[in-house]
């Protein structure tokens, strides 16, 4: 059975309000939760960016749901630190935590002052980080000299069962590459044909484990309101790679998105006041075989979305009898 999660958007909502939202989501019938680890929002209009790892400890303690985080080790974070963070949450909340690892975006990573590498270098760096993190979680002492450097690192606190390391991908080629090392795959909503191609590429290359999907939605009681929410909050997120990877600040995203047409936003966000239409979209994703679908309402106020989807959408997507 597909689990339906609540995506906790640190870029849009302050950590105290976000903690209340995820607790409310659990009460409303959501099965799981996840968040992304950002240093910067995608737009000054979003206006937040709390530290995901601090928040995760509180959120896991405050709920009983499984949680995941999308993280980019290698520049802003040393992989040994990420291994320690994963290991500690794995000890405290066994079986409830997973981490998705990706190559990252300049908007978060440029803060170190180091050059932003080419995509192929970032992929090679991530592969090294994955190997370091796995070895540390397995109890090994790790020294490594490459795109990342590690000197005699050892995790003294680690879980009996290491949390899953999920591969983050938006392209078919990256999904195929993730099959080499990942315990599962996560991607974002896209046309069904593209999602099917990604899944097939991952599985055909030997990819194992669960399939995760993050779905951007905008819902409000009136269609015009749903459209306005999506346009205000998410028009800076319509750009395909490499633009979304390489822009450095929220101000850059605001400049390039100033003239984005509303119909372009509807290509990346499922926008509708009709809850039945949201059911239909999600049924298509379920049909592709996703094991967990995290719903991200792109508005900054979450309660109305949580209540409406908990009462009118999620029950229609679950098997009966």
PDB file of C-alpha atoms in Angstrom:
ATOM      1  CA  UNK A   1       0.000   0.000   0.000  1.00  0.00           C
ATOM      2  CA  UNK A   2       1.292   3.440  -0.896  1.00  0.00           C
ATOM      3  CA  UNK A   3       2.078   5.683   2.075  1.00  0.00           C
ATOM      4  CA  UNK A   4       1.064   9.340   1.801  1.00  0.00           C
ATOM      5  CA  UNK A   5       3.398  11.784   3.472  1.00  0.00           C
ATOM      6  CA  UNK A   6       3.479  15.454   4.347  1.00  0.00           C
ATOM      7  CA  UNK A   7       6.352  17.421   2.850  1.00  0.00           C
ATOM      8  CA  UNK A   8       7.642  19.937   5.376  1.00  0.00           C
ATOM      9  CA  UNK A   9       8.893  22.965   3.442  1.00  0.00           C
ATOM     10  CA  UNK A  10      11.563  24.709   5.501  1.00  0.00           C
ATOM     11  CA  UNK A  11      11.997  27.269   2.718  1.00  0.00           C
ATOM     12  CA  UNK A  12       8.464  28.572   3.192  1.00  0.00           C
ATOM     13  CA  UNK A  13       7.473  27.989   6.813  1.00  0.00           C
ATOM     14  CA  UNK A  14       9.267  28.774  10.063  1.00  0.00           C
ATOM     15  CA  UNK A  15      10.310  25.773  12.170  1.00  0.00           C
ATOM     16  CA  UNK A  16       7.806  26.287  15.020  1.00  0.00           C
ATOM     17  CA  UNK A  17       4.844  26.555  12.656  1.00  0.00           C
ATOM     18  CA  UNK A  18       6.182  23.661  10.591  1.00  0.00           C
ATOM     19  CA  UNK A  19       6.379  21.431  13.660  1.00  0.00           C
ATOM     20  CA  UNK A  20       2.736  22.211  14.453  1.00  0.00           C
ATOM     21  CA  UNK A  21       1.823  21.484  10.834  1.00  0.00           C
ATOM     22  CA  UNK A  22       3.476  18.067  10.760  1.00  0.00           C
ATOM     23  CA  UNK A  23       1.824  17.091  14.056  1.00  0.00           C
ATOM     24  CA  UNK A  24      -1.522  18.171  12.615  1.00  0.00           C
ATOM     25  CA  UNK A  25      -0.825  16.176   9.449  1.00  0.00           C
ATOM     26  CA  UNK A  26      -0.349  13.007  11.495  1.00  0.00           C
ATOM     27  CA  UNK A  27      -3.650  13.621  13.321  1.00  0.00           C
ATOM     28  CA  UNK A  28      -5.376  14.189   9.974  1.00  0.00           C
ATOM     29  CA  UNK A  29      -4.277  10.814   8.607  1.00  0.00           C
ATOM     30  CA  UNK A  30      -0.974  11.360   6.814  1.00  0.00           C
ATOM     31  CA  UNK A  31       1.295   8.315   7.089  1.00  0.00           C
ATOM     32  CA  UNK A  32       4.782   9.832   6.896  1.00  0.00           C
ATOM     33  CA  UNK A  33       6.746  13.036   6.445  1.00  0.00           C
ATOM     34  CA  UNK A  34       9.866  14.384   4.783  1.00  0.00           C
ATOM     35  CA  UNK A  35      11.743  17.642   4.286  1.00  0.00           C
ATOM     36  CA  UNK A  36      14.577  19.107   2.250  1.00  0.00           C
ATOM     37  CA  UNK A  37      17.778  20.465   3.761  1.00  0.00           C
ATOM     38  CA  UNK A  38      18.197  24.025   2.444  1.00  0.00           C
ATOM     39  CA  UNK A  39      20.297  26.975   3.501  1.00  0.00           C
ATOM     40  CA  UNK A  40      18.359  29.386   1.277  1.00  0.00           C
ATOM     41  CA  UNK A  41      14.773  29.635   0.042  1.00  0.00           C
ATOM     42  CA  UNK A  42      13.984  29.712  -3.670  1.00  0.00           C
ATOM     43  CA  UNK A  43      12.505  33.212  -3.414  1.00  0.00           C
ATOM     44  CA  UNK A  44      12.504  36.147  -1.014  1.00  0.00           C
ATOM     45  CA  UNK A  45       8.706  35.716  -0.944  1.00  0.00           C
ATOM     46  CA  UNK A  46       9.166  32.299   0.686  1.00  0.00           C
ATOM     47  CA  UNK A  47      11.344  33.915   3.301  1.00  0.00           C
ATOM     48  CA  UNK A  48      12.451  31.029   5.554  1.00  0.00           C
ATOM     49  CA  UNK A  49      15.106  28.328   5.738  1.00  0.00           C
ATOM     50  CA  UNK A  50      15.354  26.602   9.100  1.00  0.00           C
ATOM     51  CA  UNK A  51      18.019  23.987   9.847  1.00  0.00           C
ATOM     52  CA  UNK A  52      16.518  20.637   8.902  1.00  0.00           C
ATOM     53  CA  UNK A  53      18.625  18.442  11.198  1.00  0.00           C
ATOM     54  CA  UNK A  54      17.700  20.313  14.391  1.00  0.00           C
ATOM     55  CA  UNK A  55      14.063  20.260  13.370  1.00  0.00           C
ATOM     56  CA  UNK A  56      14.055  16.555  12.524  1.00  0.00           C
ATOM     57  CA  UNK A  57      14.919  15.587  16.088  1.00  0.00           C
ATOM     58  CA  UNK A  58      11.923  17.545  17.364  1.00  0.00           C
ATOM     59  CA  UNK A  59       9.595  16.288  14.647  1.00  0.00           C
ATOM     60  CA  UNK A  60      10.505  12.634  15.152  1.00  0.00           C
ATOM     61  CA  UNK A  61       9.978  13.022  18.902  1.00  0.00           C
ATOM     62  CA  UNK A  62       6.664  14.828  18.472  1.00  0.00           C
ATOM     63  CA  UNK A  63       5.148  12.260  16.085  1.00  0.00           C
ATOM     64  CA  UNK A  64       5.199   8.555  15.410  1.00  0.00           C
ATOM     65  CA  UNK A  65       5.661   8.819  11.656  1.00  0.00           C
ATOM     66  CA  UNK A  66       8.654   7.802   9.563  1.00  0.00           C
ATOM     67  CA  UNK A  67      10.657  10.763   8.247  1.00  0.00           C
ATOM     68  CA  UNK A  68      13.097  11.432   5.445  1.00  0.00           C
ATOM     69  CA  UNK A  69      15.379  14.294   4.479  1.00  0.00           C
ATOM     70  CA  UNK A  70      16.954  15.253   1.152  1.00  0.00           C
ATOM     71  CA  UNK A  71      20.575  16.266   1.676  1.00  0.00           C
ATOM     72  CA  UNK A  72      23.636  17.112  -0.439  1.00  0.00           C
ATOM     73  CA  UNK A  73      26.896  16.032   1.213  1.00  0.00           C
ATOM     74  CA  UNK A  74      30.274  17.078  -0.123  1.00  0.00           C
ATOM     75  CA  UNK A  75      30.496  20.876   0.033  1.00  0.00           C
ATOM     76  CA  UNK A  76      28.369  22.513   2.719  1.00  0.00           C
ATOM     77  CA  UNK A  77      28.590  19.297   4.731  1.00  0.00           C
ATOM     78  CA  UNK A  78      31.474  16.910   5.251  1.00  0.00           C
ATOM     79  CA  UNK A  79      30.179  13.357   4.681  1.00  0.00           C
ATOM     80  CA  UNK A  80      31.418  12.210   8.110  1.00  0.00           C
ATOM     81  CA  UNK A  81      29.160  14.822   9.741  1.00  0.00           C
ATOM     82  CA  UNK A  82      26.193  13.641   7.696  1.00  0.00           C
ATOM     83  CA  UNK A  83      26.975  10.043   8.652  1.00  0.00           C
ATOM     84  CA  UNK A  84      26.998  11.108  12.311  1.00  0.00           C
ATOM     85  CA  UNK A  85      23.656  12.922  11.929  1.00  0.00           C
ATOM     86  CA  UNK A  86      22.067   9.950  10.155  1.00  0.00           C
ATOM     87  CA  UNK A  87      23.483   7.536  12.706  1.00  0.00           C
ATOM     88  CA  UNK A  88      22.253   9.501  15.708  1.00  0.00           C
ATOM     89  CA  UNK A  89      18.699   9.796  14.387  1.00  0.00           C
ATOM     90  CA  UNK A  90      18.842   6.114  13.469  1.00  0.00           C
ATOM     91  CA  UNK A  91      19.743   5.221  17.063  1.00  0.00           C
ATOM     92  CA  UNK A  92      17.086   7.469  18.576  1.00  0.00           C
ATOM     93  CA  UNK A  93      14.277   6.504  16.178  1.00  0.00           C
ATOM     94  CA  UNK A  94      15.059   3.029  14.780  1.00  0.00           C
ATOM     95  CA  UNK A  95      13.280   2.145  11.579  1.00  0.00           C
ATOM     96  CA  UNK A  96      11.752   5.606  11.195  1.00  0.00           C
ATOM     97  CA  UNK A  97      14.392   7.625   9.355  1.00  0.00           C
ATOM     98  CA  UNK A  98      15.844   7.666   5.849  1.00  0.00           C
ATOM     99  CA  UNK A  99      18.104  10.099   4.018  1.00  0.00           C
ATOM    100  CA  UNK A 100      18.038  10.905   0.318  1.00  0.00           C
ATOM    101  CA  UNK A 101      21.354  12.068  -1.091  1.00  0.00           C
ATOM    102  CA  UNK A 102      21.791  14.295  -4.136  1.00  0.00           C
ATOM    103  CA  UNK A 103      24.364  16.506  -5.821  1.00  0.00           C
ATOM    104  CA  UNK A 104      22.819  19.740  -4.525  1.00  0.00           C
ATOM    105  CA  UNK A 105      22.239  23.266  -5.771  1.00  0.00           C
ATOM    106  CA  UNK A 106      24.529  26.291  -5.808  1.00  0.00           C
ATOM    107  CA  UNK A 107      21.914  28.317  -3.910  1.00  0.00           C
ATOM    108  CA  UNK A 108      22.718  26.265  -0.817  1.00  0.00           C
ATOM    109  CA  UNK A 109      26.332  25.307  -1.382  1.00  0.00           C
ATOM    110  CA  UNK A 110      27.952  28.559  -2.592  1.00  0.00           C
ATOM    111  CA  UNK A 111      28.006  29.836   1.000  1.00  0.00           C
ATOM    112  CA  UNK A 112      31.253  27.926   1.670  1.00  0.00           C
ATOM    113  CA  UNK A 113      33.098  30.208  -0.756  1.00  0.00           C
ATOM    114  CA  UNK A 114      34.395  27.179  -2.648  1.00  0.00           C
ATOM    115  CA  UNK A 115      33.887  26.927  -6.422  1.00  0.00           C
ATOM    116  CA  UNK A 116      30.670  25.260  -7.586  1.00  0.00           C
ATOM    117  CA  UNK A 117      31.805  22.162  -9.518  1.00  0.00           C
ATOM    118  CA  UNK A 118      30.544  20.879 -12.862  1.00  0.00           C
ATOM    119  CA  UNK A 119      27.707  18.349 -12.706  1.00  0.00           C
ATOM    120  CA  UNK A 120      29.989  15.398 -13.502  1.00  0.00           C
ATOM    121  CA  UNK A 121      32.348  16.415 -10.696  1.00  0.00           C
ATOM    122  CA  UNK A 122      29.434  16.836  -8.289  1.00  0.00           C
ATOM    123  CA  UNK A 123      28.218  13.339  -9.164  1.00  0.00           C
ATOM    124  CA  UNK A 124      31.669  11.859  -8.574  1.00  0.00           C
ATOM    125  CA  UNK A 125      31.916  13.749  -5.281  1.00  0.00           C
ATOM    126  CA  UNK A 126      28.522  12.440  -4.161  1.00  0.00           C
ATOM    127  CA  UNK A 127      29.561   8.881  -5.012  1.00  0.00           C
ATOM    128  CA  UNK A 128      32.605   9.258  -2.772  1.00  0.00           C
ATOM    129  CA  UNK A 129      30.430  10.693   0.000  1.00  0.00           C
ATOM    130  CA  UNK A 130      28.016   7.759  -0.236  1.00  0.00           C
ATOM    131  CA  UNK A 131      30.870   5.287   0.167  1.00  0.00           C
ATOM    132  CA  UNK A 132      32.244   7.211   3.173  1.00  0.00           C
ATOM    133  CA  UNK A 133      28.810   7.428   4.836  1.00  0.00           C
ATOM    134  CA  UNK A 134      28.077   3.722   4.297  1.00  0.00           C
ATOM    135  CA  UNK A 135      31.457   2.671   5.660  1.00  0.00           C
ATOM    136  CA  UNK A 136      31.056   4.841   8.746  1.00  0.00           C
ATOM    137  CA  UNK A 137      27.540   3.538   9.407  1.00  0.00           C
ATOM    138  CA  UNK A 138      28.948   0.013   9.081  1.00  0.00           C
ATOM    139  CA  UNK A 139      31.404   0.723  11.901  1.00  0.00           C
ATOM    140  CA  UNK A 140      34.570   1.082   9.844  1.00  0.00           C
ATOM    141  CA  UNK A 141      37.354   3.572  10.466  1.00  0.00           C
ATOM    142  CA  UNK A 142      37.549   5.633   7.298  1.00  0.00           C
ATOM    143  CA  UNK A 143      40.408   7.502   5.680  1.00  0.00           C
ATOM    144  CA  UNK A 144      39.891   8.793   2.164  1.00  0.00           C
ATOM    145  CA  UNK A 145      41.730  11.132  -0.198  1.00  0.00           C
ATOM    146  CA  UNK A 146      39.759  12.237  -3.216  1.00  0.00           C
ATOM    147  CA  UNK A 147      37.227  14.942  -4.025  1.00  0.00           C
ATOM    148  CA  UNK A 148      36.435  14.729  -0.316  1.00  0.00           C
ATOM    149  CA  UNK A 149      39.057  13.968   2.318  1.00  0.00           C
ATOM    150  CA  UNK A 150      38.586  11.963   5.500  1.00  0.00           C
ATOM    151  CA  UNK A 151      41.175  11.162   8.151  1.00  0.00           C
ATOM    152  CA  UNK A 152      40.627   8.230  10.515  1.00  0.00           C
ATOM    153  CA  UNK A 153      36.942   8.907  11.108  1.00  0.00           C
ATOM    154  CA  UNK A 154      34.859   6.493  13.150  1.00  0.00           C
ATOM    155  CA  UNK A 155      31.262   6.674  14.317  1.00  0.00           C
ATOM    156  CA  UNK A 156      31.055   5.782  17.982  1.00  0.00           C
ATOM    157  CA  UNK A 157      27.257   6.033  18.092  1.00  0.00           C
ATOM    158  CA  UNK A 158      25.490   4.195  15.311  1.00  0.00           C
ATOM    159  CA  UNK A 159      22.288   2.186  14.864  1.00  0.00           C
ATOM    160  CA  UNK A 160      22.130  -1.605  14.621  1.00  0.00           C
ATOM    161  CA  UNK A 161      20.421  -1.202  11.233  1.00  0.00           C
ATOM    162  CA  UNK A 162      21.714   1.698   9.122  1.00  0.00           C
ATOM    163  CA  UNK A 163      18.966   3.979   7.753  1.00  0.00           C
ATOM    164  CA  UNK A 164      18.300   3.712   4.037  1.00  0.00           C
ATOM    165  CA  UNK A 165      20.290   5.972   1.720  1.00  0.00           C
ATOM    166  CA  UNK A 166      17.931   6.952  -1.101  1.00  0.00           C
ATOM    167  CA  UNK A 167      19.105   8.334  -4.447  1.00  0.00           C
ATOM    168  CA  UNK A 168      17.648  11.696  -5.518  1.00  0.00           C
ATOM    169  CA  UNK A 169      17.116  12.100  -9.262  1.00  0.00           C
ATOM    170  CA  UNK A 170      15.127  14.182 -11.745  1.00  0.00           C
ATOM    171  CA  UNK A 171      16.506  12.705 -14.989  1.00  0.00           C
ATOM    172  CA  UNK A 172      16.458   9.233 -16.485  1.00  0.00           C
ATOM    173  CA  UNK A 173      20.258   9.140 -16.633  1.00  0.00           C
ATOM    174  CA  UNK A 174      20.610  10.020 -12.947  1.00  0.00           C
ATOM    175  CA  UNK A 175      17.969   7.453 -11.966  1.00  0.00           C
ATOM    176  CA  UNK A 176      19.964   4.794 -13.814  1.00  0.00           C
ATOM    177  CA  UNK A 177      23.171   5.922 -12.053  1.00  0.00           C
ATOM    178  CA  UNK A 178      21.490   5.846  -8.634  1.00  0.00           C
ATOM    179  CA  UNK A 179      20.835   2.144  -9.137  1.00  0.00           C
ATOM    180  CA  UNK A 180      24.564   1.571  -8.617  1.00  0.00           C
ATOM    181  CA  UNK A 181      24.478   2.642  -4.980  1.00  0.00           C
ATOM    182  CA  UNK A 182      21.062   3.618  -3.616  1.00  0.00           C
ATOM    183  CA  UNK A 183      18.616   1.819  -1.337  1.00  0.00           C
ATOM    184  CA  UNK A 184      15.707   3.420  -3.191  1.00  0.00           C
ATOM    185  CA  UNK A 185      14.832   6.314  -5.485  1.00  0.00           C
ATOM    186  CA  UNK A 186      13.167   9.692  -4.930  1.00  0.00           C
ATOM    187  CA  UNK A 187      12.027  12.168  -7.562  1.00  0.00           C
ATOM    188  CA  UNK A 188       9.467  14.954  -8.032  1.00  0.00           C
ATOM    189  CA  UNK A 189       6.203  15.054  -9.942  1.00  0.00           C
ATOM    190  CA  UNK A 190       6.574  15.188 -13.716  1.00  0.00           C
ATOM    191  CA  UNK A 191       4.583  13.896 -16.706  1.00  0.00           C
ATOM    192  CA  UNK A 192       3.599  10.275 -16.152  1.00  0.00           C
ATOM    193  CA  UNK A 193       5.583   9.074 -19.183  1.00  0.00           C
ATOM    194  CA  UNK A 194       8.769  10.631 -17.801  1.00  0.00           C
ATOM    195  CA  UNK A 195       8.209   9.145 -14.349  1.00  0.00           C
ATOM    196  CA  UNK A 196       7.615   5.715 -15.866  1.00  0.00           C
ATOM    197  CA  UNK A 197      10.836   6.002 -17.865  1.00  0.00           C
ATOM    198  CA  UNK A 198      12.763   6.951 -14.727  1.00  0.00           C
ATOM    199  CA  UNK A 199      11.365   4.021 -12.757  1.00  0.00           C
ATOM    200  CA  UNK A 200      12.129   1.600 -15.594  1.00  0.00           C
ATOM    201  CA  UNK A 201      15.687   2.930 -15.912  1.00  0.00           C
ATOM    202  CA  UNK A 202      16.272   2.530 -12.180  1.00  0.00           C
ATOM    203  CA  UNK A 203      14.813  -0.967 -11.964  1.00  0.00           C
ATOM    204  CA  UNK A 204      16.385  -2.195 -15.237  1.00  0.00           C
ATOM    205  CA  UNK A 205      19.797  -1.137 -13.916  1.00  0.00           C
ATOM    206  CA  UNK A 206      19.258  -3.241 -10.801  1.00  0.00           C
ATOM    207  CA  UNK A 207      17.865  -0.514  -8.560  1.00  0.00           C
ATOM    208  CA  UNK A 208      16.443  -1.861  -5.320  1.00  0.00           C
ATOM    209  CA  UNK A 209      14.234  -0.575  -2.546  1.00  0.00           C
ATOM    210  CA  UNK A 210      11.248   1.768  -2.354  1.00  0.00           C
ATOM    211  CA  UNK A 211      10.212   4.444  -4.825  1.00  0.00           C
ATOM    212  CA  UNK A 212       9.476   7.885  -3.348  1.00  0.00           C
ATOM    213  CA  UNK A 213       7.723  10.792  -5.079  1.00  0.00           C
ATOM    214  CA  UNK A 214       7.387  14.385  -3.928  1.00  0.00           C
ATOM    215  CA  UNK A 215       4.298  16.028  -5.423  1.00  0.00           C
ATOM    216  CA  UNK A 216       3.856  19.802  -5.513  1.00  0.00           C
ATOM    217  CA  UNK A 217       0.196  20.759  -5.133  1.00  0.00           C
ATOM    218  CA  UNK A 218      -1.741  23.980  -4.722  1.00  0.00           C
ATOM    219  CA  UNK A 219      -5.244  23.742  -3.325  1.00  0.00           C
ATOM    220  CA  UNK A 220      -7.693  26.346  -2.066  1.00  0.00           C
ATOM    221  CA  UNK A 221     -11.502  26.480  -1.907  1.00  0.00           C
ATOM    222  CA  UNK A 222     -11.531  28.722  -5.010  1.00  0.00           C
ATOM    223  CA  UNK A 223      -9.609  28.065  -8.210  1.00  0.00           C
ATOM    224  CA  UNK A 224      -8.328  31.639  -8.484  1.00  0.00           C
ATOM    225  CA  UNK A 225      -6.912  31.408  -4.979  1.00  0.00           C
ATOM    226  CA  UNK A 226      -5.157  28.103  -5.713  1.00  0.00           C
ATOM    227  CA  UNK A 227      -3.630  29.624  -8.839  1.00  0.00           C
ATOM    228  CA  UNK A 228      -2.538  32.766  -7.014  1.00  0.00           C
ATOM    229  CA  UNK A 229      -0.875  30.746  -4.234  1.00  0.00           C
ATOM    230  CA  UNK A 230       1.079  28.656  -6.717  1.00  0.00           C
ATOM    231  CA  UNK A 231       2.160  31.687  -8.715  1.00  0.00           C
ATOM    232  CA  UNK A 232       3.263  33.672  -5.683  1.00  0.00           C
ATOM    233  CA  UNK A 233       5.181  30.884  -3.971  1.00  0.00           C
ATOM    234  CA  UNK A 234       6.442  28.583  -6.706  1.00  0.00           C
ATOM    235  CA  UNK A 235       7.088  30.508  -9.920  1.00  0.00           C
ATOM    236  CA  UNK A 236      10.782  30.651  -9.031  1.00  0.00           C
ATOM    237  CA  UNK A 237      10.831  26.826  -9.129  1.00  0.00           C
ATOM    238  CA  UNK A 238       9.856  26.247 -12.746  1.00  0.00           C
ATOM    239  CA  UNK A 239      13.354  26.193 -14.232  1.00  0.00           C
ATOM    240  CA  UNK A 240      14.882  22.974 -15.491  1.00  0.00           C
ATOM    241  CA  UNK A 241      18.507  22.023 -14.860  1.00  0.00           C
ATOM    242  CA  UNK A 242      21.089  23.454 -15.124  1.00  0.00           C
ATOM    243  CA  UNK A 243      19.426  26.795 -14.218  1.00  0.00           C
ATOM    244  CA  UNK A 244      17.932  25.526 -10.947  1.00  0.00           C
ATOM    245  CA  UNK A 245      21.296  23.981 -10.018  1.00  0.00           C
ATOM    246  CA  UNK A 246      23.501  26.946 -10.801  1.00  0.00           C
ATOM    247  CA  UNK A 247      21.744  30.140  -9.646  1.00  0.00           C
ATOM    248  CA  UNK A 248      23.218  31.289  -6.355  1.00  0.00           C
ATOM    249  CA  UNK A 249      20.719  33.419  -4.410  1.00  0.00           C
ATOM    250  CA  UNK A 250      17.000  33.863  -3.799  1.00  0.00           C
ATOM    251  CA  UNK A 251      17.336  37.278  -5.446  1.00  0.00           C
ATOM    252  CA  UNK A 252      18.664  35.629  -8.617  1.00  0.00           C
ATOM    253  CA  UNK A 253      15.656  33.320  -8.728  1.00  0.00           C
ATOM    254  CA  UNK A 254      13.305  36.265  -8.227  1.00  0.00           C
ATOM    255  CA  UNK A 255      14.864  38.184 -11.108  1.00  0.00           C
ATOM    256  CA  UNK A 256      14.701  35.330 -13.612  1.00  0.00           C
ATOM    257  CA  UNK A 257      11.141  34.399 -12.578  1.00  0.00           C
ATOM    258  CA  UNK A 258       9.701  37.921 -12.721  1.00  0.00           C
ATOM    259  CA  UNK A 259       7.979  37.310 -16.067  1.00  0.00           C
ATOM    260  CA  UNK A 260       7.109  33.628 -15.751  1.00  0.00           C
ATOM    261  CA  UNK A 261       3.555  33.074 -17.070  1.00  0.00           C
ATOM    262  CA  UNK A 262       0.988  31.450 -14.794  1.00  0.00           C
ATOM    263  CA  UNK A 263       0.516  28.486 -17.126  1.00  0.00           C
ATOM    264  CA  UNK A 264       4.193  27.607 -16.710  1.00  0.00           C
ATOM    265  CA  UNK A 265       3.667  27.163 -12.956  1.00  0.00           C
ATOM    266  CA  UNK A 266       0.834  24.724 -13.648  1.00  0.00           C
ATOM    267  CA  UNK A 267       3.346  22.512 -15.462  1.00  0.00           C
ATOM    268  CA  UNK A 268       5.253  21.831 -12.233  1.00  0.00           C
ATOM    269  CA  UNK A 269       2.492  22.190  -9.613  1.00  0.00           C
ATOM    270  CA  UNK A 270      -0.820  20.304  -9.592  1.00  0.00           C
ATOM    271  CA  UNK A 271      -3.091  23.331  -9.205  1.00  0.00           C
ATOM    272  CA  UNK A 272      -6.807  22.840  -8.600  1.00  0.00           C
ATOM    273  CA  UNK A 273      -9.604  23.720  -6.196  1.00  0.00           C
ATOM    274  CA  UNK A 274     -11.237  20.415  -7.177  1.00  0.00           C
ATOM    275  CA  UNK A 275     -10.214  17.745  -4.664  1.00  0.00           C
ATOM    276  CA  UNK A 276     -11.427  15.051  -7.046  1.00  0.00           C
ATOM    277  CA  UNK A 277      -8.894  16.199  -9.600  1.00  0.00           C
ATOM    278  CA  UNK A 278      -6.146  15.843  -7.000  1.00  0.00           C
ATOM    279  CA  UNK A 279      -7.385  12.311  -6.322  1.00  0.00           C
ATOM    280  CA  UNK A 280      -7.083  11.557 -10.032  1.00  0.00           C
ATOM    281  CA  UNK A 281      -3.538  12.895 -10.282  1.00  0.00           C
ATOM    282  CA  UNK A 282      -2.455  10.907  -7.242  1.00  0.00           C
ATOM    283  CA  UNK A 283      -4.118   7.730  -8.517  1.00  0.00           C
ATOM    284  CA  UNK A 284      -1.921   7.982 -11.599  1.00  0.00           C
ATOM    285  CA  UNK A 285       1.200   8.178  -9.451  1.00  0.00           C
ATOM    286  CA  UNK A 286       0.041   5.249  -7.324  1.00  0.00           C
ATOM    287  CA  UNK A 287      -0.455   3.279 -10.523  1.00  0.00           C
ATOM    288  CA  UNK A 288       3.192   3.783 -11.421  1.00  0.00           C
ATOM    289  CA  UNK A 289       4.205   1.868  -8.311  1.00  0.00           C
ATOM    290  CA  UNK A 290       5.427   4.570  -5.944  1.00  0.00           C
ATOM    291  CA  UNK A 291       5.715   3.265  -2.409  1.00  0.00           C
ATOM    292  CA  UNK A 292       5.574   6.679  -0.730  1.00  0.00           C
ATOM    293  CA  UNK A 293       4.148   9.942  -2.040  1.00  0.00           C
ATOM    294  CA  UNK A 294       4.910  13.137  -0.112  1.00  0.00           C
ATOM    295  CA  UNK A 295       2.437  15.952  -0.721  1.00  0.00           C
ATOM    296  CA  UNK A 296       3.847  19.465  -0.726  1.00  0.00           C
ATOM    297  CA  UNK A 297       1.197  22.169  -0.619  1.00  0.00           C
ATOM    298  CA  UNK A 298       3.081  25.180  -1.959  1.00  0.00           C
ATOM    299  CA  UNK A 299       1.100  27.684   0.106  1.00  0.00           C
ATOM    300  CA  UNK A 300       2.491  28.938   3.386  1.00  0.00           C
ATOM    301  CA  UNK A 301      -0.707  28.206   5.352  1.00  0.00           C
ATOM    302  CA  UNK A 302      -1.005  24.425   5.735  1.00  0.00           C
ATOM    303  CA  UNK A 303      -3.971  23.709   7.991  1.00  0.00           C
ATOM    304  CA  UNK A 304      -6.720  24.018   5.364  1.00  0.00           C
ATOM    305  CA  UNK A 305      -4.800  21.781   2.948  1.00  0.00           C
ATOM    306  CA  UNK A 306      -4.095  19.198   5.643  1.00  0.00           C
ATOM    307  CA  UNK A 307      -7.737  19.069   6.743  1.00  0.00           C
ATOM    308  CA  UNK A 308      -9.137  18.891   3.205  1.00  0.00           C
ATOM    309  CA  UNK A 309      -6.739  16.227   1.960  1.00  0.00           C
ATOM    310  CA  UNK A 310      -6.973  14.241   5.183  1.00  0.00           C
ATOM    311  CA  UNK A 311     -10.762  14.122   4.956  1.00  0.00           C
ATOM    312  CA  UNK A 312     -11.484  14.074   1.221  1.00  0.00           C
ATOM    313  CA  UNK A 313      -8.395  12.893  -0.688  1.00  0.00           C
ATOM    314  CA  UNK A 314      -6.369  10.349   1.275  1.00  0.00           C
ATOM    315  CA  UNK A 315      -9.355   8.070   2.140  1.00  0.00           C
ATOM    316  CA  UNK A 316     -10.176   7.734  -1.585  1.00  0.00           C
ATOM    317  CA  UNK A 317      -6.626   6.561  -2.328  1.00  0.00           C
ATOM    318  CA  UNK A 318      -6.525   3.774   0.225  1.00  0.00           C
ATOM    319  CA  UNK A 319      -7.827   0.259  -0.380  1.00  0.00           C
ATOM    320  CA  UNK A 320     -11.105  -0.623   1.311  1.00  0.00           C
ATOM    321  CA  UNK A 321     -12.497  -3.878   2.626  1.00  0.00           C
TER     322      UNK A 321
END
